[in-house]
Amino acid sequence: CVQSMQQSYSAPIPNDKQQIKDAIMDNDFLKNIDASQVRELVDSMYSKSIAAGEFVIREGEAGAHLYVSAAGEFAVMQNGKVLDKMGPGKAFGELAILYNCTRTASIRVLSESRVWVLDRRVFQQIMMRTGLQRIENSVNFLRSVPLLRNLSEELLAKIADVLELEFYAAGTYIIRQGTAGDSFFLISQGNVRVTQKLTPNALEETELRTLSRGDYFGEQALINEDKRTANIIALPPGVECLSLDTDSFKRLIGDLCELKEKDY
Ligand code: PCG
């Protein structure tokens, strides 16, 4: 028993560390984490063996751990249906840990497996940043957004200061056509679908486009002081957005020519 405990909860050695780091850097929602923080995350993971047939994660539950698959085969499931299969070297369980939402899918072990585990509390301790560092991270992202490319560092810092980080699970309507609007959004991770009912009585929504990291949406209702003109729906596995309230939007970026002239 003691033997198996030691085997079950060992810390990573250099080869393992590389596997964990590569998995983190390969995950869209984790890859922008600061290198020094990634090192700390890797050093804090422990190994756990899991028997075939067991669930590592159950859809709908609260999440307490982030995982990296070390060996074996895993199924990603939703509503009892297999969406995908994964082998070693994949980070999973990050969404509930990053955004405090419930588990968006189940992960079931198909063959005798081993995972690297990180406890949420440890993750949050490592990720905790001073206000200044958080703003610096946001400014780095804002600098890469084409819409904002001509803005001064000072203005970008002001925008970063008032941005709210939000996460929307796959399938969520972030914006509904015809409702009142009070926010503007920049996509920092993931993709959304833009759909529209072309006539007021249309039954079907027509897909207009998809938007991705660095794109924005929600400006129309704010600029024209009118209802939302389209639907914005989060695509799998979910979307991380930075949002601005109407006042901040008007004060800080509402005057940009690209926004005023935008005509879809
Ligand atoms: P808003 O506030 O009307 O909310 C829906 C958003 O969808 C809209 O602002 C735009 O930012 C965004 N969008 C992206 N593509 C299109 C498009 O082709 N037409 C319209 N009306 N909105 C679009």
PDB file of C-alpha atoms and ligand atoms in Angstrom:
ATOM      1  CA  CYS A   1       0.000   0.000   0.000  1.00  0.00           C
ATOM      2  CA  VAL A   2       2.786   2.428   0.957  1.00  0.00           C
ATOM      3  CA  GLN A   3       4.615   1.386  -2.220  1.00  0.00           C
ATOM      4  CA  SER A   4       1.591   2.165  -4.373  1.00  0.00           C
ATOM      5  CA  MET A   5       1.057   5.509  -2.623  1.00  0.00           C
ATOM      6  CA  GLN A   6       4.646   6.504  -3.477  1.00  0.00           C
ATOM      7  CA  GLN A   7       4.119   5.462  -7.049  1.00  0.00           C
ATOM      8  CA  SER A   8       0.782   7.216  -7.221  1.00  0.00           C
ATOM      9  CA  TYR A   9       1.795  10.587  -5.903  1.00  0.00           C
ATOM     10  CA  SER A  10       5.339  11.139  -7.196  1.00  0.00           C
ATOM     11  CA  ALA A  11       6.609  14.542  -8.351  1.00  0.00           C
ATOM     12  CA  PRO A  12       7.712  15.122 -11.957  1.00  0.00           C
ATOM     13  CA  ILE A  13      11.320  14.415 -13.063  1.00  0.00           C
ATOM     14  CA  PRO A  14      12.906  16.434 -15.944  1.00  0.00           C
ATOM     15  CA  ASN A  15      11.377  14.351 -18.785  1.00  0.00           C
ATOM     16  CA  ASP A  16       7.949  14.580 -17.179  1.00  0.00           C
ATOM     17  CA  LYS A  17       8.376  18.328 -16.719  1.00  0.00           C
ATOM     18  CA  GLN A  18       8.964  18.757 -20.432  1.00  0.00           C
ATOM     19  CA  GLN A  19       5.822  16.723 -21.200  1.00  0.00           C
ATOM     20  CA  ILE A  20       3.732  18.840 -18.797  1.00  0.00           C
ATOM     21  CA  LYS A  21       5.180  22.121 -20.086  1.00  0.00           C
ATOM     22  CA  ASP A  22       4.576  21.134 -23.725  1.00  0.00           C
ATOM     23  CA  ALA A  23       0.974  20.202 -22.879  1.00  0.00           C
ATOM     24  CA  ILE A  24       0.383  23.569 -21.185  1.00  0.00           C
ATOM     25  CA  MET A  25       1.913  25.487 -24.102  1.00  0.00           C
ATOM     26  CA  ASP A  26      -0.257  23.486 -26.531  1.00  0.00           C
ATOM     27  CA  ASN A  27      -3.487  24.486 -24.725  1.00  0.00           C
ATOM     28  CA  ASP A  28      -5.081  27.686 -26.082  1.00  0.00           C
ATOM     29  CA  PHE A  29      -6.371  28.787 -22.699  1.00  0.00           C
ATOM     30  CA  LEU A  30      -3.114  28.178 -20.826  1.00  0.00           C
ATOM     31  CA  LYS A  31      -0.394  29.031 -23.343  1.00  0.00           C
ATOM     32  CA  ASN A  32      -0.283  32.746 -22.540  1.00  0.00           C
ATOM     33  CA  ILE A  33       0.660  32.148 -18.926  1.00  0.00           C
ATOM     34  CA  ASP A  34       3.975  33.752 -17.979  1.00  0.00           C
ATOM     35  CA  ALA A  35       7.002  31.389 -18.325  1.00  0.00           C
ATOM     36  CA  SER A  36       7.976  31.681 -14.646  1.00  0.00           C
ATOM     37  CA  GLN A  37       4.428  30.804 -13.608  1.00  0.00           C
ATOM     38  CA  VAL A  38       4.375  27.810 -15.978  1.00  0.00           C
ATOM     39  CA  ARG A  39       7.555  26.547 -14.257  1.00  0.00           C
ATOM     40  CA  GLU A  40       5.876  26.844 -10.871  1.00  0.00           C
ATOM     41  CA  LEU A  41       2.735  25.080 -12.120  1.00  0.00           C
ATOM     42  CA  VAL A  42       4.829  22.223 -13.544  1.00  0.00           C
ATOM     43  CA  ASP A  43       6.788  21.856 -10.288  1.00  0.00           C
ATOM     44  CA  SER A  44       3.570  21.662  -8.274  1.00  0.00           C
ATOM     45  CA  MET A  45       1.979  18.776 -10.178  1.00  0.00           C
ATOM     46  CA  TYR A  46       1.818  15.247  -8.815  1.00  0.00           C
ATOM     47  CA  SER A  47       1.198  11.931 -10.530  1.00  0.00           C
ATOM     48  CA  LYS A  48      -1.879   9.769 -10.088  1.00  0.00           C
ATOM     49  CA  SER A  49      -2.800   6.380 -11.603  1.00  0.00           C
ATOM     50  CA  ILE A  50      -6.369   5.794 -12.752  1.00  0.00           C
ATOM     51  CA  ALA A  51      -8.015   2.477 -13.675  1.00  0.00           C
ATOM     52  CA  ALA A  52      -9.807   1.872 -16.986  1.00  0.00           C
ATOM     53  CA  GLY A  53     -13.480   2.896 -16.907  1.00  0.00           C
ATOM     54  CA  GLU A  54     -13.120   5.562 -14.197  1.00  0.00           C
ATOM     55  CA  PHE A  55     -14.147   9.178 -14.720  1.00  0.00           C
ATOM     56  CA  VAL A  56     -11.421  11.773 -14.087  1.00  0.00           C
ATOM     57  CA  ILE A  57     -13.913  14.616 -14.617  1.00  0.00           C
ATOM     58  CA  ARG A  58     -17.720  14.620 -14.613  1.00  0.00           C
ATOM     59  CA  GLU A  59     -19.719  17.129 -16.655  1.00  0.00           C
ATOM     60  CA  GLY A  60     -21.672  19.608 -14.491  1.00  0.00           C
ATOM     61  CA  GLU A  61     -19.573  19.167 -11.330  1.00  0.00           C
ATOM     62  CA  ALA A  62     -17.407  21.857  -9.728  1.00  0.00           C
ATOM     63  CA  GLY A  63     -13.740  21.521 -10.682  1.00  0.00           C
ATOM     64  CA  ALA A  64     -10.953  21.134  -8.149  1.00  0.00           C
ATOM     65  CA  HIS A  65      -8.052  20.004 -10.384  1.00  0.00           C
ATOM     66  CA  LEU A  66      -6.207  20.715 -13.613  1.00  0.00           C
ATOM     67  CA  TYR A  67      -4.760  17.638 -15.378  1.00  0.00           C
ATOM     68  CA  VAL A  68      -2.124  16.675 -17.920  1.00  0.00           C
ATOM     69  CA  SER A  69      -2.407  13.166 -19.389  1.00  0.00           C
ATOM     70  CA  ALA A  70       0.866  11.262 -18.854  1.00  0.00           C
ATOM     71  CA  ALA A  71      -0.015   7.788 -20.200  1.00  0.00           C
ATOM     72  CA  GLY A  72      -3.039   5.876 -21.464  1.00  0.00           C
ATOM     73  CA  GLU A  73      -6.143   6.799 -23.441  1.00  0.00           C
ATOM     74  CA  PHE A  74      -8.990   9.128 -22.491  1.00  0.00           C
ATOM     75  CA  ALA A  75     -12.443   9.902 -23.939  1.00  0.00           C
ATOM     76  CA  VAL A  76     -13.956  13.401 -23.894  1.00  0.00           C
ATOM     77  CA  MET A  77     -17.726  12.975 -23.415  1.00  0.00           C
ATOM     78  CA  GLN A  78     -20.807  15.178 -23.349  1.00  0.00           C
ATOM     79  CA  ASN A  79     -24.305  13.876 -22.580  1.00  0.00           C
ATOM     80  CA  GLY A  80     -22.942  10.316 -22.715  1.00  0.00           C
ATOM     81  CA  LYS A  81     -21.550  10.751 -26.237  1.00  0.00           C
ATOM     82  CA  VAL A  82     -17.838  10.543 -27.071  1.00  0.00           C
ATOM     83  CA  LEU A  83     -16.714  13.851 -28.677  1.00  0.00           C
ATOM     84  CA  ASP A  84     -13.013  13.137 -28.892  1.00  0.00           C
ATOM     85  CA  LYS A  85     -10.234  10.828 -27.710  1.00  0.00           C
ATOM     86  CA  MET A  86      -6.893  11.920 -26.256  1.00  0.00           C
ATOM     87  CA  GLY A  87      -3.575  10.252 -25.615  1.00  0.00           C
ATOM     88  CA  PRO A  88      -0.674  11.426 -23.413  1.00  0.00           C
ATOM     89  CA  GLY A  89       0.552  15.044 -23.343  1.00  0.00           C
ATOM     90  CA  LYS A  90      -2.781  16.888 -23.250  1.00  0.00           C
ATOM     91  CA  ALA A  91      -3.799  19.462 -20.625  1.00  0.00           C
ATOM     92  CA  PHE A  92      -7.467  19.229 -19.644  1.00  0.00           C
ATOM     93  CA  GLY A  93      -9.842  20.447 -16.963  1.00  0.00           C
ATOM     94  CA  GLU A  94      -8.488  23.991 -17.391  1.00  0.00           C
ATOM     95  CA  LEU A  95     -11.791  25.783 -18.049  1.00  0.00           C
ATOM     96  CA  ALA A  96     -13.439  25.148 -14.671  1.00  0.00           C
ATOM     97  CA  ILE A  97     -10.165  26.033 -12.946  1.00  0.00           C
ATOM     98  CA  LEU A  98      -9.506  29.218 -14.915  1.00  0.00           C
ATOM     99  CA  TYR A  99     -13.040  30.569 -14.995  1.00  0.00           C
ATOM    100  CA  ASN A 100     -14.744  29.015 -11.958  1.00  0.00           C
ATOM    101  CA  CYS A 101     -17.459  27.427 -14.120  1.00  0.00           C
ATOM    102  CA  THR A 102     -18.766  23.866 -13.794  1.00  0.00           C
ATOM    103  CA  ARG A 103     -17.124  21.098 -15.834  1.00  0.00           C
ATOM    104  CA  THR A 104     -18.212  21.470 -19.466  1.00  0.00           C
ATOM    105  CA  ALA A 105     -17.498  17.826 -20.429  1.00  0.00           C
ATOM    106  CA  SER A 106     -16.639  14.480 -18.825  1.00  0.00           C
ATOM    107  CA  ILE A 107     -13.264  12.761 -19.185  1.00  0.00           C
ATOM    108  CA  ARG A 108     -13.268   8.967 -18.914  1.00  0.00           C
ATOM    109  CA  VAL A 109     -10.228   6.727 -18.774  1.00  0.00           C
ATOM    110  CA  LEU A 110     -10.333   4.077 -21.538  1.00  0.00           C
ATOM    111  CA  SER A 111      -7.191   2.120 -20.602  1.00  0.00           C
ATOM    112  CA  GLU A 112      -5.125   2.010 -17.391  1.00  0.00           C
ATOM    113  CA  SER A 113      -3.805   5.599 -17.258  1.00  0.00           C
ATOM    114  CA  ARG A 114      -1.642   8.073 -15.429  1.00  0.00           C
ATOM    115  CA  VAL A 115      -2.258  11.811 -15.105  1.00  0.00           C
ATOM    116  CA  TRP A 116      -0.416  14.799 -13.665  1.00  0.00           C
ATOM    117  CA  VAL A 117      -2.652  16.665 -11.225  1.00  0.00           C
ATOM    118  CA  LEU A 118      -2.618  20.273 -10.008  1.00  0.00           C
ATOM    119  CA  ASP A 119      -4.929  21.387  -7.182  1.00  0.00           C
ATOM    120  CA  ARG A 120      -7.030  24.460  -7.915  1.00  0.00           C
ATOM    121  CA  ARG A 121      -5.883  26.257  -4.789  1.00  0.00           C
ATOM    122  CA  VAL A 122      -2.235  25.873  -5.810  1.00  0.00           C
ATOM    123  CA  PHE A 123      -3.068  27.015  -9.355  1.00  0.00           C
ATOM    124  CA  GLN A 124      -4.778  30.116  -8.019  1.00  0.00           C
ATOM    125  CA  GLN A 125      -1.929  30.911  -5.646  1.00  0.00           C
ATOM    126  CA  ILE A 126       0.576  30.737  -8.489  1.00  0.00           C
ATOM    127  CA  MET A 127      -1.630  32.775 -10.819  1.00  0.00           C
ATOM    128  CA  MET A 128      -2.336  35.490  -8.280  1.00  0.00           C
ATOM    129  CA  ARG A 129      -0.803  38.699  -9.558  1.00  0.00           C
ATOM    130  CA  THR A 130      -0.472  42.212  -8.353  1.00  0.00           C
ATOM    131  CA  GLY A 131      -2.800  44.665 -10.095  1.00  0.00           C
ATOM    132  CA  LEU A 132       0.141  46.109 -12.025  1.00  0.00           C
ATOM    133  CA  GLN A 133       1.168  42.772 -13.530  1.00  0.00           C
ATOM    134  CA  ARG A 134      -2.413  42.021 -14.532  1.00  0.00           C
ATOM    135  CA  ILE A 135      -2.641  45.328 -16.399  1.00  0.00           C
ATOM    136  CA  GLU A 136       0.714  44.702 -18.090  1.00  0.00           C
ATOM    137  CA  ASN A 137      -0.600  41.319 -19.348  1.00  0.00           C
ATOM    138  CA  SER A 138      -3.751  42.899 -20.716  1.00  0.00           C
ATOM    139  CA  VAL A 139      -1.761  45.695 -22.406  1.00  0.00           C
ATOM    140  CA  ASN A 140       0.365  43.050 -24.145  1.00  0.00           C
ATOM    141  CA  PHE A 141      -2.785  41.506 -25.554  1.00  0.00           C
ATOM    142  CA  LEU A 142      -4.373  44.864 -26.466  1.00  0.00           C
ATOM    143  CA  ARG A 143      -1.227  45.811 -28.404  1.00  0.00           C
ATOM    144  CA  SER A 144      -1.840  42.785 -30.637  1.00  0.00           C
ATOM    145  CA  VAL A 145      -5.465  43.738 -31.423  1.00  0.00           C
ATOM    146  CA  PRO A 146      -5.627  45.230 -34.963  1.00  0.00           C
ATOM    147  CA  LEU A 147      -8.471  47.640 -34.037  1.00  0.00           C
ATOM    148  CA  LEU A 148      -6.298  49.266 -31.350  1.00  0.00           C
ATOM    149  CA  ARG A 149      -2.983  49.375 -33.233  1.00  0.00           C
ATOM    150  CA  ASN A 150      -2.727  53.209 -33.374  1.00  0.00           C
ATOM    151  CA  LEU A 151      -3.541  53.885 -29.725  1.00  0.00           C
ATOM    152  CA  SER A 152      -0.908  55.195 -27.306  1.00  0.00           C
ATOM    153  CA  GLU A 153       0.490  53.032 -24.526  1.00  0.00           C
ATOM    154  CA  GLU A 154      -1.180  55.370 -22.079  1.00  0.00           C
ATOM    155  CA  LEU A 155      -4.615  54.815 -23.584  1.00  0.00           C
ATOM    156  CA  LEU A 156      -4.063  51.039 -23.804  1.00  0.00           C
ATOM    157  CA  ALA A 157      -3.208  51.041 -20.083  1.00  0.00           C
ATOM    158  CA  LYS A 158      -6.419  52.946 -19.330  1.00  0.00           C
ATOM    159  CA  ILE A 159      -8.438  50.415 -21.333  1.00  0.00           C
ATOM    160  CA  ALA A 160      -6.683  47.490 -19.621  1.00  0.00           C
ATOM    161  CA  ASP A 161      -7.535  49.026 -16.259  1.00  0.00           C
ATOM    162  CA  VAL A 162     -11.312  48.866 -16.843  1.00  0.00           C
ATOM    163  CA  LEU A 163     -11.582  45.616 -18.848  1.00  0.00           C
ATOM    164  CA  GLU A 164     -13.486  42.707 -17.328  1.00  0.00           C
ATOM    165  CA  LEU A 165     -12.346  39.148 -18.095  1.00  0.00           C
ATOM    166  CA  GLU A 166     -15.292  36.867 -18.913  1.00  0.00           C
ATOM    167  CA  PHE A 167     -15.674  33.248 -19.976  1.00  0.00           C
ATOM    168  CA  TYR A 168     -18.599  31.805 -21.926  1.00  0.00           C
ATOM    169  CA  ALA A 169     -19.092  28.034 -22.256  1.00  0.00           C
ATOM    170  CA  ALA A 170     -19.669  26.581 -25.743  1.00  0.00           C
ATOM    171  CA  GLY A 171     -23.201  27.238 -27.023  1.00  0.00           C
ATOM    172  CA  THR A 172     -23.834  30.309 -24.824  1.00  0.00           C
ATOM    173  CA  TYR A 173     -25.444  33.321 -26.503  1.00  0.00           C
ATOM    174  CA  ILE A 174     -23.066  36.121 -25.481  1.00  0.00           C
ATOM    175  CA  ILE A 175     -25.295  38.555 -27.383  1.00  0.00           C
ATOM    176  CA  ARG A 176     -28.891  38.070 -28.533  1.00  0.00           C
ATOM    177  CA  GLN A 177     -30.247  39.961 -31.508  1.00  0.00           C
ATOM    178  CA  GLY A 178     -32.998  42.406 -30.496  1.00  0.00           C
ATOM    179  CA  THR A 179     -31.939  42.849 -26.853  1.00  0.00           C
ATOM    180  CA  ALA A 180     -30.503  46.010 -25.293  1.00  0.00           C
ATOM    181  CA  GLY A 181     -26.713  46.214 -25.277  1.00  0.00           C
ATOM    182  CA  ASP A 182     -24.442  47.491 -22.525  1.00  0.00           C
ATOM    183  CA  SER A 183     -21.003  46.022 -23.356  1.00  0.00           C
ATOM    184  CA  PHE A 184     -18.364  45.881 -26.040  1.00  0.00           C
ATOM    185  CA  PHE A 185     -16.228  42.714 -26.365  1.00  0.00           C
ATOM    186  CA  LEU A 186     -12.734  41.748 -27.509  1.00  0.00           C
ATOM    187  CA  ILE A 187     -12.052  38.025 -27.987  1.00  0.00           C
ATOM    188  CA  SER A 188      -8.906  37.025 -26.118  1.00  0.00           C
ATOM    189  CA  GLN A 189      -9.306  33.252 -26.600  1.00  0.00           C
ATOM    190  CA  GLY A 190     -11.548  30.951 -28.645  1.00  0.00           C
ATOM    191  CA  ASN A 191     -14.084  31.572 -31.410  1.00  0.00           C
ATOM    192  CA  VAL A 192     -17.678  32.792 -31.783  1.00  0.00           C
ATOM    193  CA  ARG A 193     -20.336  32.370 -34.437  1.00  0.00           C
ATOM    194  CA  VAL A 194     -22.225  35.468 -35.643  1.00  0.00           C
ATOM    195  CA  THR A 195     -25.810  34.695 -36.710  1.00  0.00           C
ATOM    196  CA  GLN A 196     -28.795  36.824 -37.642  1.00  0.00           C
ATOM    197  CA  LYS A 197     -32.507  36.478 -38.352  1.00  0.00           C
ATOM    198  CA  LEU A 198     -32.640  38.255 -41.684  1.00  0.00           C
ATOM    199  CA  THR A 199     -36.301  39.250 -41.312  1.00  0.00           C
ATOM    200  CA  PRO A 200     -38.235  39.833 -38.051  1.00  0.00           C
ATOM    201  CA  ASN A 201     -40.370  36.714 -38.600  1.00  0.00           C
ATOM    202  CA  ALA A 202     -37.607  34.407 -39.811  1.00  0.00           C
ATOM    203  CA  LEU A 203     -37.485  31.086 -37.971  1.00  0.00           C
ATOM    204  CA  GLU A 204     -33.905  30.260 -38.864  1.00  0.00           C
ATOM    205  CA  GLU A 205     -30.751  32.128 -37.928  1.00  0.00           C
ATOM    206  CA  THR A 206     -28.348  32.678 -40.831  1.00  0.00           C
ATOM    207  CA  GLU A 207     -24.647  32.326 -40.101  1.00  0.00           C
ATOM    208  CA  LEU A 208     -22.776  35.508 -41.083  1.00  0.00           C
ATOM    209  CA  ARG A 209     -19.204  34.738 -40.024  1.00  0.00           C
ATOM    210  CA  THR A 210     -16.985  33.438 -37.235  1.00  0.00           C
ATOM    211  CA  LEU A 211     -14.724  35.695 -35.184  1.00  0.00           C
ATOM    212  CA  SER A 212     -11.551  34.720 -33.296  1.00  0.00           C
ATOM    213  CA  ARG A 213      -8.778  35.995 -30.985  1.00  0.00           C
ATOM    214  CA  GLY A 214      -8.146  39.710 -31.554  1.00  0.00           C
ATOM    215  CA  ASP A 215     -11.574  40.318 -33.155  1.00  0.00           C
ATOM    216  CA  TYR A 216     -14.269  42.447 -31.519  1.00  0.00           C
ATOM    217  CA  PHE A 217     -18.068  42.599 -31.433  1.00  0.00           C
ATOM    218  CA  GLY A 218     -20.942  44.480 -29.817  1.00  0.00           C
ATOM    219  CA  GLU A 219     -20.041  47.951 -31.083  1.00  0.00           C
ATOM    220  CA  GLN A 220     -23.154  48.476 -33.227  1.00  0.00           C
ATOM    221  CA  ALA A 221     -25.741  48.716 -30.449  1.00  0.00           C
ATOM    222  CA  LEU A 222     -23.496  51.024 -28.423  1.00  0.00           C
ATOM    223  CA  ILE A 223     -22.597  53.382 -31.271  1.00  0.00           C
ATOM    224  CA  ASN A 224     -26.115  53.591 -32.689  1.00  0.00           C
ATOM    225  CA  GLU A 225     -27.834  53.454 -29.273  1.00  0.00           C
ATOM    226  CA  ASP A 226     -30.038  50.728 -30.663  1.00  0.00           C
ATOM    227  CA  LYS A 227     -30.797  47.020 -30.082  1.00  0.00           C
ATOM    228  CA  ARG A 228     -28.298  44.235 -30.782  1.00  0.00           C
ATOM    229  CA  THR A 229     -28.232  43.549 -34.520  1.00  0.00           C
ATOM    230  CA  ALA A 230     -26.959  39.940 -34.476  1.00  0.00           C
ATOM    231  CA  ASN A 231     -26.404  36.925 -32.202  1.00  0.00           C
ATOM    232  CA  ILE A 232     -22.963  36.033 -30.897  1.00  0.00           C
ATOM    233  CA  ILE A 233     -22.593  32.382 -29.842  1.00  0.00           C
ATOM    234  CA  ALA A 234     -19.571  30.793 -28.132  1.00  0.00           C
ATOM    235  CA  LEU A 235     -17.997  27.887 -30.067  1.00  0.00           C
ATOM    236  CA  PRO A 236     -16.371  24.856 -28.339  1.00  0.00           C
ATOM    237  CA  PRO A 237     -14.549  24.610 -26.045  1.00  0.00           C
ATOM    238  CA  GLY A 238     -15.588  28.120 -24.921  1.00  0.00           C
ATOM    239  CA  VAL A 239     -14.584  31.756 -25.301  1.00  0.00           C
ATOM    240  CA  GLU A 240     -12.579  34.154 -23.153  1.00  0.00           C
ATOM    241  CA  CYS A 241     -13.555  37.793 -23.735  1.00  0.00           C
ATOM    242  CA  LEU A 242     -12.473  41.141 -22.370  1.00  0.00           C
ATOM    243  CA  SER A 243     -15.490  43.428 -22.038  1.00  0.00           C
ATOM    244  CA  LEU A 244     -15.929  47.180 -21.673  1.00  0.00           C
ATOM    245  CA  ASP A 245     -19.095  48.813 -20.326  1.00  0.00           C
ATOM    246  CA  THR A 246     -20.847  51.438 -22.483  1.00  0.00           C
ATOM    247  CA  ASP A 247     -19.349  54.442 -20.656  1.00  0.00           C
ATOM    248  CA  SER A 248     -15.766  53.192 -20.877  1.00  0.00           C
ATOM    249  CA  PHE A 249     -16.319  52.185 -24.501  1.00  0.00           C
ATOM    250  CA  LYS A 250     -17.542  55.662 -25.446  1.00  0.00           C
ATOM    251  CA  ARG A 251     -14.865  57.432 -23.421  1.00  0.00           C
ATOM    252  CA  LEU A 252     -11.894  55.327 -24.541  1.00  0.00           C
ATOM    253  CA  ILE A 253     -12.460  53.864 -28.003  1.00  0.00           C
ATOM    254  CA  GLY A 254     -15.901  54.830 -29.317  1.00  0.00           C
ATOM    255  CA  ASP A 255     -14.358  57.542 -31.523  1.00  0.00           C
ATOM    256  CA  LEU A 256     -12.165  55.168 -33.547  1.00  0.00           C
ATOM    257  CA  CYS A 257     -12.839  55.647 -37.269  1.00  0.00           C
ATOM    258  CA  GLU A 258     -12.838  51.891 -37.907  1.00  0.00           C
ATOM    259  CA  LEU A 259     -15.755  51.492 -35.499  1.00  0.00           C
ATOM    260  CA  LYS A 260     -17.719  54.477 -36.757  1.00  0.00           C
ATOM    261  CA  GLU A 261     -17.310  53.437 -40.361  1.00  0.00           C
ATOM    262  CA  LYS A 262     -17.946  49.721 -39.790  1.00  0.00           C
ATOM    263  CA  ASP A 263     -20.607  48.608 -42.236  1.00  0.00           C
ATOM    264  CA  TYR A 264     -21.063  44.835 -42.373  1.00  0.00           C
TER     265      TYR A 264
HETATM  266  P1  PCG B   1     -24.182  44.547 -31.927  1.00  0.00           P
HETATM  267  O1  PCG B   1     -24.001  45.460 -30.765  1.00  0.00           O
HETATM  268  O2  PCG B   1     -25.313  44.799 -32.833  1.00  0.00           O
HETATM  269  O3  PCG B   1     -24.262  43.031 -31.396  1.00  0.00           O
HETATM  270  C1  PCG B   1     -24.060  41.984 -32.351  1.00  0.00           C
HETATM  271  C2  PCG B   1     -22.717  42.175 -32.977  1.00  0.00           C
HETATM  272  O4  PCG B   1     -22.340  41.251 -33.990  1.00  0.00           O
HETATM  273  C3  PCG B   1     -22.661  43.493 -33.721  1.00  0.00           C
HETATM  274  O5  PCG B   1     -22.806  44.552 -32.792  1.00  0.00           O
HETATM  275  C4  PCG B   1     -21.323  43.342 -34.420  1.00  0.00           C
HETATM  276  O6  PCG B   1     -20.306  43.726 -33.540  1.00  0.00           O
HETATM  277  C5  PCG B   1     -21.195  41.830 -34.620  1.00  0.00           C
HETATM  278  N1  PCG B   1     -21.176  41.411 -36.040  1.00  0.00           N
HETATM  279  C6  PCG B   1     -20.212  40.676 -36.658  1.00  0.00           C
HETATM  280  N2  PCG B   1     -20.519  40.474 -37.939  1.00  0.00           N
HETATM  281  C7  PCG B   1     -21.687  41.106 -38.154  1.00  0.00           C
HETATM  282  C8  PCG B   1     -22.500  41.286 -39.307  1.00  0.00           C
HETATM  283  O7  PCG B   1     -22.214  40.805 -40.397  1.00  0.00           O
HETATM  284  N3  PCG B   1     -23.641  42.023 -39.157  1.00  0.00           N
HETATM  285  C9  PCG B   1     -23.995  42.567 -37.963  1.00  0.00           C
HETATM  286  N4  PCG B   1     -25.126  43.294 -37.884  1.00  0.00           N
HETATM  287  N5  PCG B   1     -23.251  42.427 -36.851  1.00  0.00           N
HETATM  288  C10 PCG B   1     -22.113  41.705 -36.944  1.00  0.00           C
END
